[in-house]
Coordinates of C-alpha atoms and ligand atoms in Angstrom, one line a residue:
M1 CA 21.9 -19.4 18.7
G2 CA 24.0 -17.7 16.5
S3 CA 23.7 -13.8 15.7
C4 CA 24.5 -11.4 13.2
S5 CA 25.0 -7.8 12.6
G6 CA 22.3 -5.6 13.1
K7 CA 23.0 -4.0 9.8
R8 CA 20.2 -3.2 7.5
S9 CA 19.9 -6.2 5.1
N10 CA 20.2 -4.3 1.9
N11 CA 23.9 -4.6 2.7
N12 CA 23.7 -8.1 2.6
S13 CA 21.0 -8.8 -0.3
A14 CA 23.1 -10.2 -3.4
T15 CA 20.1 -12.8 -3.6
K16 CA 18.0 -9.8 -4.9
N17 CA 17.4 -11.0 -8.4
S18 CA 20.7 -13.1 -8.4
N19 CA 20.3 -14.9 -11.6
N20 CA 19.6 -11.2 -13.2
K21 CA 17.4 -12.9 -15.7
P22 CA 13.9 -12.2 -16.4
E23 CA 11.5 -14.5 -15.2
T24 CA 10.5 -17.3 -17.6
D25 CA 7.3 -17.8 -16.0
N26 CA 5.0 -15.0 -16.6
S27 CA 7.7 -12.5 -18.3
S28 CA 9.8 -9.9 -16.5
P29 CA 8.4 -6.6 -15.0
Q30 CA 6.6 -5.1 -18.1
K31 CA 7.3 -1.9 -19.4
L32 CA 4.9 0.7 -18.3
Q33 CA 2.3 1.3 -21.1
P34 CA 1.1 4.9 -21.4
N35 CA -1.9 4.3 -19.7
D36 CA -0.5 2.1 -16.6
A37 CA 0.7 4.9 -14.7
Q38 CA -2.1 7.4 -15.5
S39 CA -5.5 7.8 -14.0
C40 CA -8.6 7.0 -15.4
L41 CA -12.1 7.2 -14.1
G42 CA -12.2 3.4 -13.7
N43 CA -9.3 3.4 -11.4
L44 CA -9.8 4.3 -7.9
I45 CA -6.0 5.3 -7.2
I46 CA -5.8 8.0 -9.3
T47 CA -2.2 8.2 -10.2
S48 CA -1.0 10.7 -12.9
E49 CA 2.1 10.3 -15.1
K50 CA 4.0 13.4 -15.8
L51 CA 6.8 14.7 -18.2
G52 CA 9.0 17.3 -17.1
R53 CA 10.4 18.5 -13.9
I54 CA 9.0 17.4 -10.7
T55 CA 10.0 20.7 -8.9
K56 CA 7.5 22.7 -10.8
D57 CA 5.0 20.9 -8.3
Y58 CA 7.1 19.9 -5.5
T59 CA 9.6 21.4 -3.3
L60 CA 12.2 18.4 -2.5
L61 CA 13.7 18.2 1.3
N62 CA 17.0 17.3 2.5
P63 CA 18.2 15.1 4.0
P64 CA 17.2 11.9 2.0
L65 CA 14.8 9.6 4.3
G66 CA 15.8 6.2 5.3
S67 CA 17.8 5.1 8.1
G68 CA 20.1 8.7 7.6
I69 CA 21.8 7.1 4.8
Q70 CA 22.5 9.5 1.8
I71 CA 22.2 7.0 -1.1
I72 CA 20.4 3.9 -1.2
Q73 CA 22.9 1.5 -2.8
S74 CA 20.2 -0.8 -4.4
P75 CA 21.3 -4.4 -4.6
L76 CA 21.3 -4.0 -8.5
G77 CA 24.0 -1.4 -8.1
A78 CA 21.4 1.4 -8.9
Y79 CA 21.3 5.0 -7.5
G80 CA 18.3 6.4 -5.9
E81 CA 16.9 8.1 -2.8
V82 CA 13.9 9.0 -0.9
R83 CA 13.0 12.3 0.0
K84 CA 10.4 14.2 1.7
A85 CA 8.6 16.7 -0.5
I86 CA 6.3 19.5 0.1
H87 CA 3.4 19.6 -2.7
K88 CA 3.5 23.3 -3.6
S89 CA -0.2 23.9 -4.1
T90 CA -1.7 22.0 -1.2
N91 CA 1.4 22.6 1.2
L92 CA 0.9 18.3 2.2
M93 CA 4.1 16.5 2.6
K94 CA 4.7 13.2 0.4
A95 CA 7.5 10.9 0.0
V96 CA 9.4 10.8 -3.3
K97 CA 11.4 8.0 -4.5
I98 CA 14.3 9.3 -7.2
I99 CA 16.1 7.2 -9.4
H100 CA 18.9 8.2 -11.3
K101 CA 18.3 7.0 -15.0
S102 CA 21.6 7.0 -16.6
Q103 CA 23.1 5.5 -13.5
T104 CA 20.7 2.6 -13.3
S105 CA 20.3 -0.6 -15.6
K106 CA 17.6 -1.2 -17.5
E107 CA 16.3 -4.1 -15.2
E108 CA 16.3 -1.7 -12.2
Q109 CA 14.4 0.9 -14.3
E110 CA 11.7 -1.9 -15.1
R111 CA 11.6 -2.7 -11.2
L112 CA 10.5 0.9 -10.6
M113 CA 8.1 0.5 -13.4
N114 CA 6.8 -2.6 -12.0
E115 CA 6.5 -0.6 -8.7
V116 CA 4.5 2.1 -10.0
K117 CA 2.2 -0.4 -11.7
M118 CA 1.5 -2.8 -8.7
L119 CA 0.9 -0.1 -6.4
Q120 CA -1.5 1.7 -8.6
K121 CA -3.4 -1.9 -8.5
L122 CA -3.3 -1.9 -4.7
D123 CA -5.7 -0.3 -2.3
H124 CA -5.1 -1.4 1.1
P125 CA -4.9 1.0 4.5
N126 CA -1.5 -1.2 5.1
I127 CA 0.0 -0.5 1.8
I128 CA 1.7 2.5 0.8
K129 CA -0.4 4.5 -1.6
I130 CA 1.0 5.9 -4.7
F131 CA 0.0 9.5 -6.1
E132 CA 2.2 10.5 -9.0
F133 CA 4.7 9.4 -11.4
Y134 CA 7.1 11.7 -13.0
Q135 CA 9.9 11.5 -15.4
D136 CA 12.6 14.1 -16.9
D137 CA 15.6 13.7 -19.0
R138 CA 17.8 12.3 -15.7
F139 CA 15.4 10.9 -13.1
F140 CA 12.4 8.9 -12.6
Y141 CA 10.3 10.1 -9.5
I142 CA 7.5 8.0 -7.7
V143 CA 5.3 10.3 -5.3
T144 CA 3.8 8.2 -2.4
E145 CA 2.4 9.1 1.1
L146 CA 4.8 9.9 3.6
C147 CA 5.4 7.6 6.6
T148 CA 7.2 9.7 9.6
G149 CA 7.4 7.0 12.1
G150 CA 10.3 5.1 10.7
E151 CA 11.0 1.5 9.7
L152 CA 10.0 -1.4 12.0
F153 CA 13.6 -2.5 11.7
D154 CA 14.6 0.7 13.7
K155 CA 12.0 0.0 16.1
I156 CA 13.3 -3.4 16.6
R157 CA 16.8 -2.0 17.4
H158 CA 15.5 0.4 19.6
E159 CA 13.0 -1.6 21.5
G160 CA 14.8 -5.2 21.9
S161 CA 11.9 -7.7 21.6
F162 CA 8.1 -6.7 21.5
S163 CA 5.3 -8.3 23.7
E164 CA 3.4 -10.9 22.3
K165 CA 0.2 -8.4 22.0
K166 CA 2.3 -5.9 20.5
A167 CA 3.9 -8.4 18.0
A168 CA 0.4 -9.8 17.1
E169 CA -0.9 -6.3 16.5
I170 CA 2.1 -5.8 13.8
M171 CA 1.6 -9.4 12.2
K172 CA -2.1 -8.7 12.0
Q173 CA -1.7 -5.6 9.9
I174 CA 1.2 -7.2 7.9
L175 CA -0.7 -10.5 7.2
S176 CA -3.9 -8.4 6.3
A177 CA -2.1 -6.6 3.7
I178 CA -0.5 -9.8 2.3
N179 CA -3.8 -11.6 2.4
Y180 CA -5.4 -8.7 0.4
C181 CA -2.2 -8.8 -2.3
H182 CA -2.5 -12.7 -2.6
D183 CA -6.4 -12.4 -3.1
E184 CA -5.3 -9.6 -5.8
K185 CA -2.7 -12.2 -7.3
I186 CA 0.2 -10.5 -6.3
V187 CA 3.2 -11.6 -4.3
H188 CA 5.4 -9.1 -2.7
R189 CA 8.5 -11.3 -2.4
D190 CA 10.6 -9.0 -0.1
L191 CA 9.0 -8.7 3.0
K192 CA 11.4 -7.7 6.1
P193 CA 11.3 -4.9 8.7
E194 CA 13.0 -2.3 6.7
N195 CA 10.4 -2.4 4.2
L196 CA 7.7 -1.8 6.8
L197 CA 7.3 1.5 7.9
Y198 CA 5.1 3.4 10.5
E199 CA 2.7 6.0 9.3
S200 CA 3.5 8.3 12.0
E201 CA 5.4 8.9 15.2
K202 CA 2.2 8.4 17.5
E203 CA 2.3 5.1 19.5
N204 CA -0.5 3.2 18.0
S205 CA 0.5 4.3 14.3
M206 CA 0.0 1.9 11.7
L207 CA 2.2 0.0 9.6
K208 CA 2.4 0.2 5.7
I209 CA 4.4 -2.1 3.4
I210 CA 6.6 -0.5 0.9
D211 CA 9.0 -1.7 -1.9
F212 CA 7.0 -3.6 -4.4
G213 CA 9.8 -3.3 -6.8
T214 CA 10.2 -6.9 -6.7
S215 CA 6.3 -7.8 -6.5
K216 CA 4.7 -9.8 -9.3
E217 CA 1.4 -10.8 -10.4
F218 CA 0.8 -14.5 -10.2
V219 CA -1.3 -17.3 -11.9
P220 CA -2.5 -19.9 -9.3
N221 CA -0.8 -23.4 -9.8
Q222 CA 1.7 -21.7 -11.6
K223 CA 5.1 -21.5 -10.0
L224 CA 7.7 -18.6 -10.1
N225 CA 11.0 -19.1 -11.0
Q226 CA 13.0 -15.9 -10.3
K227 CA 15.3 -15.8 -7.2
L228 CA 14.7 -12.9 -5.5
G229 CA 14.5 -11.5 -1.8
T230 CA 16.8 -10.6 1.1
P231 CA 19.0 -13.6 2.9
Y232 CA 17.5 -13.8 6.2
Y233 CA 13.8 -13.3 5.1
I234 CA 13.8 -15.6 1.8
A235 CA 12.0 -18.6 1.6
P236 CA 14.0 -22.2 0.8
E237 CA 11.7 -22.8 -2.2
V238 CA 12.7 -19.4 -3.5
L239 CA 16.3 -20.7 -3.6
K240 CA 15.3 -23.6 -5.6
K241 CA 13.5 -21.2 -7.9
K242 CA 10.6 -22.9 -7.8
Y243 CA 7.8 -21.1 -5.4
D244 CA 4.5 -19.5 -5.3
E245 CA 2.9 -16.8 -3.1
K246 CA 3.5 -18.8 0.3
C247 CA 7.0 -17.5 0.0
D248 CA 5.6 -14.1 1.6
I249 CA 4.0 -16.1 4.6
W250 CA 7.6 -17.7 5.2
S251 CA 9.1 -13.9 5.6
C252 CA 6.3 -13.2 7.6
G253 CA 7.5 -16.2 10.0
V254 CA 11.1 -14.9 9.9
I255 CA 9.7 -11.4 11.0
L256 CA 7.6 -12.8 14.0
Y257 CA 10.7 -14.8 15.1
I258 CA 12.9 -11.5 15.4
L259 CA 10.3 -9.5 17.0
L260 CA 9.5 -12.1 19.6
C261 CA 13.2 -13.2 20.3
G262 CA 14.4 -9.8 19.5
Q263 CA 17.6 -7.8 19.4
N264 CA 20.4 -7.4 21.9
I265 CA 20.5 -3.8 22.5
L266 CA 23.9 -3.8 24.0
S267 CA 25.7 -5.2 21.3
N268 CA 23.3 -4.1 18.6
L269 CA 22.9 -7.9 17.6
R270 CA 19.4 -9.5 16.3
Y271 CA 18.6 -13.2 16.0
P272 CA 17.3 -14.3 12.8
P273 CA 16.0 -17.9 12.8
F274 CA 18.4 -18.5 10.0
D275 CA 21.8 -17.2 10.6
G276 CA 25.5 -17.5 9.4
K277 CA 28.6 -15.4 9.3
T278 CA 28.2 -15.3 5.2
E279 CA 25.6 -15.0 3.1
D280 CA 26.3 -18.8 1.9
K281 CA 26.1 -19.8 5.4
I282 CA 22.5 -18.3 5.7
M283 CA 21.2 -19.8 2.8
E284 CA 22.6 -23.2 3.6
K285 CA 20.5 -22.8 7.2
V286 CA 17.3 -21.4 4.9
S287 CA 17.5 -24.3 2.7
K288 CA 17.4 -26.7 5.6
G289 CA 14.8 -24.7 7.5
V290 CA 16.3 -25.7 10.7
Y291 CA 15.9 -23.4 13.5
S292 CA 15.0 -23.2 17.2
F293 CA 13.2 -22.1 20.4
D294 CA 16.0 -23.3 22.5
T295 CA 17.5 -20.2 24.1
Q296 CA 16.8 -18.0 26.9
E297 CA 14.8 -15.6 25.0
W298 CA 12.2 -17.8 24.4
E299 CA 11.9 -19.1 27.7
E300 CA 9.1 -16.5 28.3
V301 CA 7.1 -17.1 24.9
T302 CA 3.7 -19.0 24.7
K303 CA 3.6 -22.5 23.3
E304 CA 0.8 -20.7 20.8
A305 CA 3.1 -18.1 19.4
K306 CA 5.7 -20.6 18.8
E307 CA 3.2 -23.0 17.3
F308 CA 1.9 -19.9 14.9
I309 CA 5.6 -19.4 14.1
R310 CA 6.0 -23.3 13.0
K311 CA 2.9 -22.9 10.7
M312 CA 4.6 -20.1 8.8
L313 CA 8.0 -21.4 8.9
Q314 CA 6.6 -24.8 7.4
L315 CA 9.2 -25.9 4.8
D316 CA 6.8 -27.5 2.8
P317 CA 5.0 -24.6 1.1
S318 CA 1.4 -26.7 0.7
K319 CA 1.6 -27.6 4.3
R320 CA 2.4 -23.6 5.2
Y321 CA -0.5 -21.6 6.2
S322 CA -1.9 -19.2 3.8
A323 CA -2.5 -15.6 4.7
Q324 CA -6.1 -16.3 5.5
Q325 CA -5.1 -19.2 7.8
A326 CA -2.4 -17.2 9.4
L327 CA -5.0 -14.4 10.3
N328 CA -7.4 -16.8 11.9
D329 CA -4.6 -18.4 14.1
P330 CA -5.8 -18.7 17.5
W331 CA -2.6 -16.6 18.5
I332 CA -3.3 -13.7 16.5
K333 CA -7.0 -13.9 17.4
K334 CA -6.0 -14.0 21.6
F335 CA -3.6 -10.8 21.2
S336 CA -5.2 -8.6 18.7
N337 CA -7.9 -7.0 19.8
P338 CA -10.8 -6.9 17.2
T339 CA -11.8 -3.4 16.5
E340 CA -14.5 -2.1 18.7
F341 CA -17.9 -1.7 17.8
D342 CA -18.9 1.9 18.0
R343 CA -22.7 2.4 17.4
P344 CA -23.0 5.9 16.7
L345 CA -20.0 6.1 14.6
M346 CA -21.2 2.9 12.6
T347 CA -24.6 4.5 12.2
K348 CA -23.2 7.7 11.2
V349 CA -21.0 6.2 8.6
L350 CA -23.2 3.6 7.1
T351 CA -25.8 6.5 6.8
N352 CA -23.5 8.5 5.0
M353 CA -23.3 5.4 2.4
R354 CA -26.9 5.2 2.3
K355 CA -27.1 8.6 0.8
F356 CA -24.2 8.1 -1.7
T357 CA -25.5 8.8 -5.1
E358 CA -24.2 8.3 -8.4
Q359 CA -22.5 11.4 -9.6
Q360 CA -21.8 12.7 -13.1
K361 CA -18.5 11.5 -14.1
L362 CA -16.7 14.7 -13.7
Q363 CA -17.9 15.4 -10.3
E364 CA -17.0 11.9 -9.3
A365 CA -13.5 12.1 -10.8
V366 CA -13.0 15.3 -9.0
F367 CA -14.3 13.9 -5.7
K368 CA -12.1 11.0 -6.2
F369 CA -9.4 13.0 -6.5
I370 CA -9.8 15.2 -3.3
V371 CA -10.1 12.0 -1.5
N372 CA -7.0 10.5 -2.8
Q373 CA -4.9 13.7 -3.0
L374 CA -5.9 16.0 -0.4
A375 CA -8.0 14.3 2.3
T376 CA -6.2 14.2 5.7
K377 CA -5.1 10.9 7.6
E378 CA -7.5 12.4 10.5
E379 CA -10.3 12.8 8.2
K380 CA -10.1 9.1 7.3
A381 CA -9.2 7.7 10.8
E382 CA -12.6 7.2 11.8
L383 CA -13.9 5.6 8.5
L384 CA -10.7 3.2 8.8
K385 CA -12.1 2.0 12.2
I386 CA -15.6 1.3 10.9
F387 CA -13.9 -0.2 7.6
Q388 CA -11.9 -2.6 9.9
C389 CA -14.6 -3.3 12.3
L390 CA -16.8 -4.5 9.3
D391 CA -14.3 -6.4 7.5
T392 CA -14.5 -9.5 9.5
N393 CA -12.3 -11.5 7.8
Q394 CA -9.8 -9.1 7.3
D395 CA -9.1 -9.4 3.6
G396 CA -9.0 -5.5 3.3
K397 CA -12.4 -5.7 1.1
L398 CA -16.0 -5.5 2.2
S399 CA -18.1 -8.6 1.0
K400 CA -22.1 -8.1 0.6
E401 CA -22.0 -10.3 3.8
E402 CA -19.8 -8.1 5.7
L403 CA -21.8 -5.1 4.7
L404 CA -25.0 -6.7 5.4
A405 CA -23.7 -7.9 8.9
G406 CA -23.0 -4.1 9.7
Y407 CA -26.5 -3.0 8.3
S408 CA -28.4 -5.6 10.2
K409 CA -27.0 -4.0 13.5
I410 CA -28.5 -0.5 12.7
M411 CA -31.9 -1.5 10.7
K412 CA -34.2 -4.4 10.3
P413 CA -32.9 -7.4 8.4
V414 CA -35.2 -7.0 5.4
E415 CA -34.3 -3.4 4.9
A416 CA -30.6 -4.1 5.7
A417 CA -30.7 -6.7 2.7
E418 CA -32.2 -4.1 0.1
E419 CA -30.0 -1.3 1.3
V420 CA -27.0 -3.5 0.9
N421 CA -28.1 -4.5 -2.8
R422 CA -28.4 -1.0 -3.7
I423 CA -25.2 0.2 -2.5
F424 CA -23.2 -2.5 -4.0
Q425 CA -24.7 -1.4 -7.3
Q426 CA -23.3 2.1 -6.9
V427 CA -20.2 1.9 -4.7
D428 CA -18.6 -1.1 -6.3
K429 CA -17.4 1.0 -9.1
N430 CA -14.7 -1.6 -10.4
N431 CA -17.4 -4.5 -10.2
S432 CA -15.1 -6.6 -8.1
G433 CA -17.7 -8.1 -6.1
S434 CA -16.5 -6.5 -3.1
I435 CA -15.9 -2.9 -1.6
D436 CA -12.6 -1.7 -1.7
Y437 CA -11.0 1.0 1.2
T438 CA -11.2 3.9 -1.1
E439 CA -14.7 3.0 -2.5
F440 CA -15.3 2.8 1.1
V441 CA -13.9 6.1 2.0
I442 CA -15.4 7.9 -1.2
A443 CA -19.0 6.6 -0.3
T444 CA -18.7 7.6 3.3
I445 CA -16.6 10.3 3.9
D446 CA -18.4 13.7 5.0
R447 CA -18.8 15.6 1.8
Q448 CA -19.7 18.9 3.2
Q449 CA -16.3 18.9 5.3
L450 CA -14.3 17.4 2.5
L451 CA -15.5 19.6 -0.1
S452 CA -14.5 22.9 1.4
K453 CA -14.1 26.1 -0.8
Q454 CA -10.4 26.1 -0.2
R455 CA -10.1 22.6 -1.3
L456 CA -11.8 23.3 -4.4
Q457 CA -10.0 26.1 -5.1
V458 CA -6.8 24.2 -4.8
T459 CA -8.2 21.1 -7.0
F460 CA -9.2 24.0 -9.3
R461 CA -5.6 25.4 -9.4
M462 CA -4.3 21.8 -9.9
F463 CA -6.4 20.9 -12.7
D464 CA -5.9 24.3 -14.2
K465 CA -2.3 23.6 -15.3
D466 CA -1.4 26.4 -17.4
K467 CA -2.9 28.8 -15.0
S468 CA -5.4 30.5 -17.8
G469 CA -8.3 30.6 -15.0
S470 CA -10.4 27.6 -16.7
I471 CA -10.2 24.0 -17.2
T472 CA -9.9 22.9 -20.8
I473 CA -10.6 19.6 -22.3
D474 CA -6.7 19.0 -23.0
E475 CA -6.2 19.5 -19.1
L476 CA -9.0 16.9 -18.2
K477 CA -7.5 14.6 -20.8
E478 CA -4.0 15.0 -19.4
I479 CA -5.3 14.5 -15.5
F480 CA -7.4 11.6 -16.4
S481 CA -5.8 10.2 -19.5
G482 CA -7.3 6.9 -20.8
I483 CA -10.8 8.8 -21.1
P484 CA -11.7 9.4 -24.7
E485 CA -12.0 13.1 -25.7
E486 CA -15.5 13.0 -26.7
M487 CA -16.5 11.9 -23.2
W488 CA -14.9 15.3 -22.0
K489 CA -16.5 17.1 -24.5
Q490 CA -20.0 15.9 -23.3
V491 CA -19.2 16.3 -19.7
V492 CA -17.5 19.8 -20.1
Q493 CA -20.8 20.9 -22.0
E494 CA -22.8 19.8 -19.2
F495 CA -21.4 22.4 -17.0
D496 CA -20.0 25.0 -19.1
S497 CA -22.9 27.6 -18.7
N498 CA -21.3 30.4 -21.2
S499 CA -20.6 27.7 -23.6
D500 CA -16.8 28.7 -24.1
G501 CA -15.8 24.9 -24.1
Q502 CA -13.9 25.4 -20.7
I503 CA -14.5 25.2 -16.9
S504 CA -14.3 28.6 -15.1
L505 CA -13.7 28.4 -11.2
E506 CA -17.5 29.4 -10.9
E507 CA -19.0 26.7 -13.1
F508 CA -16.5 24.3 -11.2
F509 CA -17.8 25.6 -7.8
S510 CA -21.5 25.2 -9.1
M511 CA -20.8 21.7 -10.4
M512 CA -19.5 20.6 -7.2
K513 CA -22.1 22.3 -5.2
K514 CA -24.7 19.7 -6.8
I515 CA -23.0 16.8 -4.9
D516 CA -25.1 16.6 -1.9
Ligands
ADP1 P1 14.8 0.5 -2.6 O1 13.7 0.2 -3.6 O2 15.9 1.2 -3.2 O3 15.0 -0.7 -1.5 P2 12.7 1.5 -0.8 O4 11.6 1.8 -1.3 O5 12.9 0.2 0.1 O6 13.9 1.7 -1.7 O7 12.8 2.8 0.3 C1 14.1 2.9 1.1 C2 14.2 3.6 2.5 O8 13.6 4.9 2.2 C3 13.2 2.8 3.4 O9 13.4 1.7 3.7 C4 12.4 3.8 4.0 O10 13.1 4.0 5.4 C5 12.4 5.2 3.3 N1 11.3 5.3 2.6 C6 10.9 4.8 1.5 N2 9.6 5.0 1.2 C7 9.2 6.2 2.2 C8 7.9 6.6 2.7 N3 6.8 6.4 1.8 N4 7.9 7.4 3.7 C9 9.0 7.5 4.5 N5 10.1 6.9 4.2 C10 10.2 6.2 2.7

């Protein structure tokens, strides 16, 4: 087996958009439209686009994140960096990706806009969450959740190879997120260990997929043709510029191969399945799709694991596993524990969901805002456990059948069916036919705990942008843009007890108290 330097593959990723031309199939990454990066009540991920200096709201910290490198030299030659930042009014830590406007090509800027647009559409526990998007004269900034556990890439470097159990737990998370993306008709196109981050330093921390700059919406049965990706992980059909979403599954196969045969810690070498001294040599190997399990490292690895890799590294994409098939593979099932059924917790969470009632528009918006921006990971942890337990096909969404199976465990079948129908009408706000992760969190989170006085005060301060002591229609329009002014007028009237056309802190408190 050959080996290659353990350097970041960023240094070796000229393939990323190597033809430097916009895609002809479905247009290039589109320019961000005014409403794309903005929040609206229909959108679950409330993201706001702001003009002006980010330092009004955030303190950016040094040094930049990301393997200790100071500047990320992106494959397109653009300048950017990712920094930790403290949100001034809440003291919450976030990550901020900063891109220099004058030192980036139009194409690189479009890549960034594309990333914002894609992240706004995605709502899955294993996909990085976006909060805000800023720009000033010199920079673009994307504010996302912060991952403090480092890259999977570094974990591979430190740990050498992984046990099959651990590798299966990792793959299950990646495949669950990719299955969700493919269901949403989005292909990532640059999956690699550098783009998989651990949420925290804890032993059982979750993984999050980042870097959606090269992702793209696809139309089923229509091929994509832009050559994008990173040499070791790129699928052969991408090199031929005729491919579909299965290219992500190929990259998953490469990742699993590396996880199981690992890295030689002493020489700092790692063993990808398709390897070579130069990029051309790597590509040659990728095109042929020939790899082996012949070396010593593979002796201990089970037949089932190798068979699973073969199904993902199948040269013909039509015969390659889909993400859903991969999640149902016997190896994944054997090694990754299904989420335990915790009856008291399930009962508590599903009872909260039963109580969930339709709120007034502004209450609902404020509530979503708090869940998205201010709720802590700890507050959501139990809910995530139940979500995963209910999500039996692991597609990152709850279908009616899955929810029914959950309720049937805590009540009679007829009651359960009625309850589920009612809940779907109220909770499935975007009428997707299934309940997304954030919809679930909003419906089940402990409201009393979430709506603490301190949090409401912080939220009020964030909405009261000019610090006048009351929230105006203009301020609401800015935060939740895309909603017609008329609607805000009606909403404000309802809670504006002294009829001054604005919402004071007291009025804000009494409005939120009405949420049970
Ligand atoms: P680029 O598009 O320039 O490749 P990435 O989005 O891949 O940028 O980020 C570069 C690096 O910055 C990542 O590999 C990671 O180490 C670090 N990074 C990015 N986003 C986060 C985050 N949300 N939390 C912590 N570190 C991050």
